[in-house]
Short mmCIF file of C-alpha atoms and ligand atoms in Angstrom, two decimals:
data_model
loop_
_atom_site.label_atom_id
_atom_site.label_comp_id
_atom_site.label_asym_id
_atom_site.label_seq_id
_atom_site.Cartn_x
_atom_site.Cartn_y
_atom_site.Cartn_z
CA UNK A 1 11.82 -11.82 20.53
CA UNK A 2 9.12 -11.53 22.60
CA UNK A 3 6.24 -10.21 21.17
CA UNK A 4 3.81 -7.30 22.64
CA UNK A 5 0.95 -5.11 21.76
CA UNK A 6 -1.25 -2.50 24.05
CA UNK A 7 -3.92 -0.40 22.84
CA UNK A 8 -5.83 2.45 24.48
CA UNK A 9 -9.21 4.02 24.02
CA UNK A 10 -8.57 7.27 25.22
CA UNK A 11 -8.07 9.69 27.95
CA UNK A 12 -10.81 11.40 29.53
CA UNK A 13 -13.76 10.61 32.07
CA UNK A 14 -15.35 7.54 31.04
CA UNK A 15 -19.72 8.01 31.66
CA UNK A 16 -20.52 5.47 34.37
CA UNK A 17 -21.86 2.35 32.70
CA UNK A 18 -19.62 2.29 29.32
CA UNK A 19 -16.62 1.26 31.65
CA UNK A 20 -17.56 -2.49 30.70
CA UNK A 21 -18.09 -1.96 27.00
CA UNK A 22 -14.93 0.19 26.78
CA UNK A 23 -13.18 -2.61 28.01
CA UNK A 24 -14.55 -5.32 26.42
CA UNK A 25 -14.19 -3.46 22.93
CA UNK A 26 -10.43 -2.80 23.42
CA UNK A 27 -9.15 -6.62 24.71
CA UNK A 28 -11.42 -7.58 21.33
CA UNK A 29 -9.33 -5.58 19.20
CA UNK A 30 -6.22 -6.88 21.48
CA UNK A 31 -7.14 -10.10 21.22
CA UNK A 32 -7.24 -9.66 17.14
CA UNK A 33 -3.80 -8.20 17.12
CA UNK A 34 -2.25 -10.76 19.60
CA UNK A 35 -3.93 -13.73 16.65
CA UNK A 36 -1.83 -11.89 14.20
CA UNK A 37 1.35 -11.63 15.96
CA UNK A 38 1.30 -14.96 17.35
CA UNK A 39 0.61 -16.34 13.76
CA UNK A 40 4.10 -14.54 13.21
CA UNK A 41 2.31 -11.97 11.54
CA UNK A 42 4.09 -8.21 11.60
CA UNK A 43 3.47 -5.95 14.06
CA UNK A 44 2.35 -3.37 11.24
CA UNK A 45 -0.61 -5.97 10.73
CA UNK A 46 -1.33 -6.36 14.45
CA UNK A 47 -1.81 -2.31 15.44
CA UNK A 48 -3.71 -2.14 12.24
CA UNK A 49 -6.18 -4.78 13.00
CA UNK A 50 -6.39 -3.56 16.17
CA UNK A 51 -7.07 -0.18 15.45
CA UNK A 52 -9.92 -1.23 12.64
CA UNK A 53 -11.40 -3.19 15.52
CA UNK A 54 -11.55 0.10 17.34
CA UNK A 55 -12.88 2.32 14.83
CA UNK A 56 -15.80 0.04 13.56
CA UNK A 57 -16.95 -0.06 17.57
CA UNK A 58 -18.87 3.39 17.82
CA UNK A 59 -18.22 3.68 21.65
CA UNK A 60 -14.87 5.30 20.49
CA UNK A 61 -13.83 8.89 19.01
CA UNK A 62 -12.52 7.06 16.03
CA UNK A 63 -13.62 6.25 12.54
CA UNK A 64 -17.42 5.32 13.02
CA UNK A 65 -18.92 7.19 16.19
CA UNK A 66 -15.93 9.64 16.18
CA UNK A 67 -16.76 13.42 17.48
CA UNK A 68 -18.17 16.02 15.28
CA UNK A 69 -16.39 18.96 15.04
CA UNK A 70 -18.00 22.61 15.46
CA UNK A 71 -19.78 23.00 11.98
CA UNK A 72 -21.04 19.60 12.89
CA UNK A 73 -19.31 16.84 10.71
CA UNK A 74 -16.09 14.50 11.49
CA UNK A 75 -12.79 15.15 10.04
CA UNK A 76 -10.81 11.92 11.18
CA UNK A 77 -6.77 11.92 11.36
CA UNK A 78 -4.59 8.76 11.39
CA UNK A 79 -1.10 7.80 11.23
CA UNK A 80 0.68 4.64 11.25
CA UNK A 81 4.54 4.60 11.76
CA UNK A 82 6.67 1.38 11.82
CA UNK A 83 10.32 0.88 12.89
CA UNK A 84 11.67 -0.55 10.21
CA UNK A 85 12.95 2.57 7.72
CA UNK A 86 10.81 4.63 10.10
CA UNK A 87 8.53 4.27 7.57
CA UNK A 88 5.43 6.42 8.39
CA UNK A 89 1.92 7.90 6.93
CA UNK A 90 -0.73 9.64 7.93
CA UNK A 91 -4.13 11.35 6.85
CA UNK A 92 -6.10 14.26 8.39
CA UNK A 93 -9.66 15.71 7.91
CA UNK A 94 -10.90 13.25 6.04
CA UNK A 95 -14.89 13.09 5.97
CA UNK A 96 -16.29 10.02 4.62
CA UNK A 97 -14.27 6.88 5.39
CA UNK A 98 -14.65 4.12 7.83
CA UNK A 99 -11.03 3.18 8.50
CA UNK A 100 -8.40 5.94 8.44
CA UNK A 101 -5.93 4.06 9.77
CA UNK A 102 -5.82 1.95 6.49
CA UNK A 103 -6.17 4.84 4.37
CA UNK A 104 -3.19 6.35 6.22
CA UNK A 105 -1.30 2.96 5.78
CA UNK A 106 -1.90 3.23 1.68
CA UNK A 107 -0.37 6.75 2.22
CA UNK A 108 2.99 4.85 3.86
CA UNK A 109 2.85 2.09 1.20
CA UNK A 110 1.67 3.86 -1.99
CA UNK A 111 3.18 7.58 -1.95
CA UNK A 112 6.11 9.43 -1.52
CA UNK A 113 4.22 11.72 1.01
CA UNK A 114 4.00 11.42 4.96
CA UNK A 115 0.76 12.88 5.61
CA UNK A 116 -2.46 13.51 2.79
CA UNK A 117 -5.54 16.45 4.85
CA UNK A 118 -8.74 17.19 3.50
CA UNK A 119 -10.01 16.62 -0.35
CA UNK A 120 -6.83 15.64 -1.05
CA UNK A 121 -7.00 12.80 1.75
CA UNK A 122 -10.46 11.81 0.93
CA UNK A 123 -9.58 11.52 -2.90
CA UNK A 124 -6.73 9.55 -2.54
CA UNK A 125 -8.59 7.29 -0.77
CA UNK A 126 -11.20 7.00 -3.25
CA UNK A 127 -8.71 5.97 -6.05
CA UNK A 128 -7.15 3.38 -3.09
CA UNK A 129 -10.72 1.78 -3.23
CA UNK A 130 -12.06 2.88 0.24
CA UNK A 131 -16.01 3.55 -0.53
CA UNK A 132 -18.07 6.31 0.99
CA UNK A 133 -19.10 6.15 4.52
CA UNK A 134 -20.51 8.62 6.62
CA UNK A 135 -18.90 8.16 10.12
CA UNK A 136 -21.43 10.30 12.13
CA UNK A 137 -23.76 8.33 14.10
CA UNK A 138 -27.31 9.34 15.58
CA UNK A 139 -25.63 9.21 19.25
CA UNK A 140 -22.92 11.37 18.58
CA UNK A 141 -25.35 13.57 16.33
CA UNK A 142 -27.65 14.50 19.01
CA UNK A 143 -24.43 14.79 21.14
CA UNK A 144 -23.51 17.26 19.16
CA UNK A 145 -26.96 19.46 19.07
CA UNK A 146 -26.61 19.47 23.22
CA UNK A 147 -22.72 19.91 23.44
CA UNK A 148 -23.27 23.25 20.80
CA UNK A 149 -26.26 24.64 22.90
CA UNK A 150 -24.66 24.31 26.21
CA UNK A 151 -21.26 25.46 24.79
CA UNK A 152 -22.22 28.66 23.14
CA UNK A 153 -21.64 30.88 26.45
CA UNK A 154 -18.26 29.36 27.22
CA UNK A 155 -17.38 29.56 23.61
CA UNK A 156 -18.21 33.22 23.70
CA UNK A 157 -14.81 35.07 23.42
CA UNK A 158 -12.23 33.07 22.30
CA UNK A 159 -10.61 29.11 22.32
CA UNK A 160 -8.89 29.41 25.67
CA UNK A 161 -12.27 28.89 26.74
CA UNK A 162 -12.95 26.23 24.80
CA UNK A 163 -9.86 24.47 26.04
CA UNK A 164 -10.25 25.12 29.82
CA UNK A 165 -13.74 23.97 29.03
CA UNK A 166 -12.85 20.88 27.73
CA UNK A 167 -10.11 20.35 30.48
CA UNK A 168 -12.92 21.01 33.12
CA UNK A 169 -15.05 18.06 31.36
CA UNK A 170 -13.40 15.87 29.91
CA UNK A 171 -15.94 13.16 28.96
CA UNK A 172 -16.37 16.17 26.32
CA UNK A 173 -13.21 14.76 24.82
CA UNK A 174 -11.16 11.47 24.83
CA UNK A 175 -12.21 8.27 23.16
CA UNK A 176 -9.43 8.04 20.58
CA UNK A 177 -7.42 4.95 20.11
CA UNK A 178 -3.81 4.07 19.77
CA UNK A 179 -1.82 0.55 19.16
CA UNK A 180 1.78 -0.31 19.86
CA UNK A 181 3.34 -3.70 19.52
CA UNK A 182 6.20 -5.77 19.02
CA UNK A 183 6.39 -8.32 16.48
CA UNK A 184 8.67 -11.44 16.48
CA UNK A 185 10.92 -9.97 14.48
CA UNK A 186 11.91 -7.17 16.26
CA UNK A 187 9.83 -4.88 14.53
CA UNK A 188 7.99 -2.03 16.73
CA UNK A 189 4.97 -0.50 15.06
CA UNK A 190 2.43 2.01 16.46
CA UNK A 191 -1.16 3.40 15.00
CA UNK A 192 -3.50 5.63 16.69
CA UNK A 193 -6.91 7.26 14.97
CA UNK A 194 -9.00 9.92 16.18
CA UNK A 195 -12.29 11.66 15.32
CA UNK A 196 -10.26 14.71 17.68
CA UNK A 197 -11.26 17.31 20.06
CA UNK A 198 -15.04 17.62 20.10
CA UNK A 199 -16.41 21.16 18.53
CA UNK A 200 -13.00 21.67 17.38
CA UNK A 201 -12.78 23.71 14.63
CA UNK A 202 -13.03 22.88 11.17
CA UNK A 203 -9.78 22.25 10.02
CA UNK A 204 -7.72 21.99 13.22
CA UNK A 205 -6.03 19.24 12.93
CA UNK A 206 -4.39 17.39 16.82
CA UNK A 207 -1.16 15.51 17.35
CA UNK A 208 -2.89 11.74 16.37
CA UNK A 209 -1.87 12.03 12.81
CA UNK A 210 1.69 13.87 13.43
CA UNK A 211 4.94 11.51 13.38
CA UNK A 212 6.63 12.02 17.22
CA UNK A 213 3.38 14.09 18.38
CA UNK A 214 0.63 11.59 18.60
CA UNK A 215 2.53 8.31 17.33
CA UNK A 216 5.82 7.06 16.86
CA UNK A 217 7.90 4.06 16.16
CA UNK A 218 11.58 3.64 16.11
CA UNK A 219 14.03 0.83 16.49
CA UNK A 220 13.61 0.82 20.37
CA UNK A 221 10.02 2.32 21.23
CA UNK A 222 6.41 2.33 19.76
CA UNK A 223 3.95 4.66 21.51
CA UNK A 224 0.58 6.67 21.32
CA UNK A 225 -0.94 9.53 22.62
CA UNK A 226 -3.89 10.50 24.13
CA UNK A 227 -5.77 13.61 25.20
CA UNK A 228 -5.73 17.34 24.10
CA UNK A 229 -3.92 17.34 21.06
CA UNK A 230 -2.29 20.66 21.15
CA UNK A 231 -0.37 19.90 24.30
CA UNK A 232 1.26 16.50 22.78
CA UNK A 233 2.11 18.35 19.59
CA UNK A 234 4.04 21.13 21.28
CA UNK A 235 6.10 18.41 23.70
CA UNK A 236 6.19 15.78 21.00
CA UNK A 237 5.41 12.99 23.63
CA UNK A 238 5.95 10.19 21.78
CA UNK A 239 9.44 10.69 20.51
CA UNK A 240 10.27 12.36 23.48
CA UNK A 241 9.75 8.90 25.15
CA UNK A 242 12.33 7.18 22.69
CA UNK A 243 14.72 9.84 23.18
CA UNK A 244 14.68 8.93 26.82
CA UNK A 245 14.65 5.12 26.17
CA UNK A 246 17.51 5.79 24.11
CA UNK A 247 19.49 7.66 26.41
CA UNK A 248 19.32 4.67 28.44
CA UNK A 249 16.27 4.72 30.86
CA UNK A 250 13.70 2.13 31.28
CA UNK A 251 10.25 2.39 29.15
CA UNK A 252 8.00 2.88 32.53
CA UNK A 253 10.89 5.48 34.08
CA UNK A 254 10.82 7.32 30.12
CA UNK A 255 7.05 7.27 30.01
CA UNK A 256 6.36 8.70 33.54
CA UNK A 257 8.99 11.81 32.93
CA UNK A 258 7.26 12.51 29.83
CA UNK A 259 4.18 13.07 31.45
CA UNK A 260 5.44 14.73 34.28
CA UNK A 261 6.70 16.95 32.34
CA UNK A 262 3.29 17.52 30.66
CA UNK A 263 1.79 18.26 33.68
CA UNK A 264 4.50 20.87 34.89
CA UNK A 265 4.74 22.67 31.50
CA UNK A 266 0.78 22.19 30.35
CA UNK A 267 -1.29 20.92 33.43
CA UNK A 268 -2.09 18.33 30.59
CA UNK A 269 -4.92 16.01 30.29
CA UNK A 270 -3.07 13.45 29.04
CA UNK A 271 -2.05 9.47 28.68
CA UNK A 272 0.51 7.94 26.71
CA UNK A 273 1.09 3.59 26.04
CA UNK A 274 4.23 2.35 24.72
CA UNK A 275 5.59 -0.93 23.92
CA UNK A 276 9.65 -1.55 24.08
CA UNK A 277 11.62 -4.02 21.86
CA UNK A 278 12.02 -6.17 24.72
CA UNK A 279 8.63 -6.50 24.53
CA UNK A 280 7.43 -4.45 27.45
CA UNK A 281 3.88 -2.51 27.47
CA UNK A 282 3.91 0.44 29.48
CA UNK A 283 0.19 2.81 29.86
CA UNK A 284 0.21 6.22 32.00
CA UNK A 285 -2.32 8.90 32.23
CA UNK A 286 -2.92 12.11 34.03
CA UNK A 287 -6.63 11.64 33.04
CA UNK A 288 -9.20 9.90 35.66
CA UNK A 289 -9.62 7.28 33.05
CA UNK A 290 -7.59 5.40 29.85
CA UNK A 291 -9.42 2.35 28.91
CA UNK A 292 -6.71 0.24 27.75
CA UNK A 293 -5.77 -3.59 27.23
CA UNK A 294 -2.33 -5.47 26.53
CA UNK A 295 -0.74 -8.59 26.64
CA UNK A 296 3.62 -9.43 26.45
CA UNK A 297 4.54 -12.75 25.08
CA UNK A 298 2.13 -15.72 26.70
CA UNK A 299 0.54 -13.67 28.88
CA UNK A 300 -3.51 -13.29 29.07
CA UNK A 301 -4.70 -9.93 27.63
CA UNK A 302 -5.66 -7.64 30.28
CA UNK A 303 -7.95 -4.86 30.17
CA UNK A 304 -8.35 -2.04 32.43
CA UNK A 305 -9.97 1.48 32.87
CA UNK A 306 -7.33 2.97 34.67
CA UNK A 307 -3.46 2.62 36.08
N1 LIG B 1 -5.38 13.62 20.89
C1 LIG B 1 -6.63 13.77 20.17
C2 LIG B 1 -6.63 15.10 19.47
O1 LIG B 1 -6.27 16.08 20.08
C3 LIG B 1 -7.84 13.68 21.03
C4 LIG B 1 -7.83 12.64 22.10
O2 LIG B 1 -6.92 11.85 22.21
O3 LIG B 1 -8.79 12.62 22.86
O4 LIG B 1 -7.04 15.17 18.35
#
């Protein structure tokens, strides 16, 4: 089997100057899931490691540095999802954590549940071990104070707003990340963690942390999503990309009529990466920019801002 893995940072409008440290940060993490796969580690280990490597690097809307929602604190969502079983789990809103993606992996390995939200989340993790951390830096604090201030009039009458807003400037969201890979023994596994939509509401929880929305793995396909949540929840990208794999088309030919339909039925600022089980990355966007970085069996890991 040959083994994969590609990872994204998120779709948006990357600010002129982070291009460099966007991609750096992501063929890191790549680079720490390709040591783990090519150790003939599984490919549940790989997106995991990856993803960590993403959330402890503050440049993206995940784990530390994440976005603050309205009321001015993060509530991180994660999922994990692995072919095998389709076993799957995922947290949402939780406040004080550093790595959701391994709380939301305990949730797979240690419950009967799919998904844990809010105090519930946040306590589970506690009794998993995970200590307190407070995810909020001072750059995305004082991000915050100047996104609420010049928000306030758009805000005004009701979310539409708020959405069109953040459609018409991006950089306001994106920055999420997302792995897929193949491991050598066939196994596809996917994780993506987000700190979600900036000024979202308290609460609202995006398609990152819901199985088929904002990750997936089955037998055939891993994928995640990126971009405004509420658009990838009601088209359920991700397993709307394995349905078409499984219905016999090609991962790039899947991935590209997923979006397209996004864009017909949404206008959606979206991207999407997948990996196949031939071991086949795949990374589409409608967004000006989706920092992302792969590699397929020998091949160097390449990282790039855009497709
Ligand atoms: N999809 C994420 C959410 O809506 C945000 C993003 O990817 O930028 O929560």
């Amino acid at each position: 089997m040959t083994i994969a893995l590609i990872a994204h940072g998120g779709a948006g409008k990357w600010r002129p100057g982070s291009d460099d440290d966007a991609l750096q940060g992501l063929a890191a993490a790549v680079e720490a899931g390709r040591a783990i796969l090519a150790g003939g580690g599984s490919a549940m280990d790989a997106v995991c490691a990856t993803v960590v490597a993403l959330e402890d690097n503050p440049i993206f809307n995940a784990g530390t540095g994440a976005v603050l929602n309205f009321d001015g604190f993060c509530e991180l969502d994660a999922c994990v999802m692995e072919s095998r079983e389709s076993r799957v789990g995922a947290v949402s809103g939780l406040q004080r954590v550093r790595n959701p993606v391994l709380v939301a992996r305990k949730v797979m390995e240690q419950t009967d549940h799919v998904m844990l939200t809010g105090d519930g989340a946040q306590r589970f993790a506690r009794v998993m071990g995970f200590p307190d951390h407070d995810p909020v830096t001072p750059e995305r604090r004082a991000d915050w104070f100047d996104k609420r201030n010049r928000i306030d009039e758009v805000l005004g009458e009701h979310a539409l707003k708020m959405r069109r807003f953040l459609k018409d400037h991006p950089e306001y969201a994106g920055g999420t990340v997302g792995a897929a890979a193949v491991d050598a023994g066939g196994v596809l596994a996917a994780a993506t963690s987000t700190g979600g939509v900036t000024l979202k509401m308290v609460g609202r929880v995006g398609d990152s942390p819901v199985p088929g929305a904002g990750n997936y793995a089955c037998a055939r396909v891993a994928a995640s999503a990126t971009g405004t949540g509420e658009f990838v929840l009601r088209s359920l990208a991700t397993r709307s990309i394995a349905e078409r794999v499984e219905q016999g088309a090609g991962l790039a030919q899947a991935v590209e009529a997923v979006l397209a339909r996004l864009g017909e039925d949404y206008d959606a600022d979206v991207g999407l990466i997948a990996v196949d089980d031939r071991g086949t990355p795949v990374a589409r966007h409608r967004t000006r920019d989706m920092p992302h970085a792969f590699f397929s069996g020998d091949s160097p890991v390449v990282a790039r801002m855009r497709v």
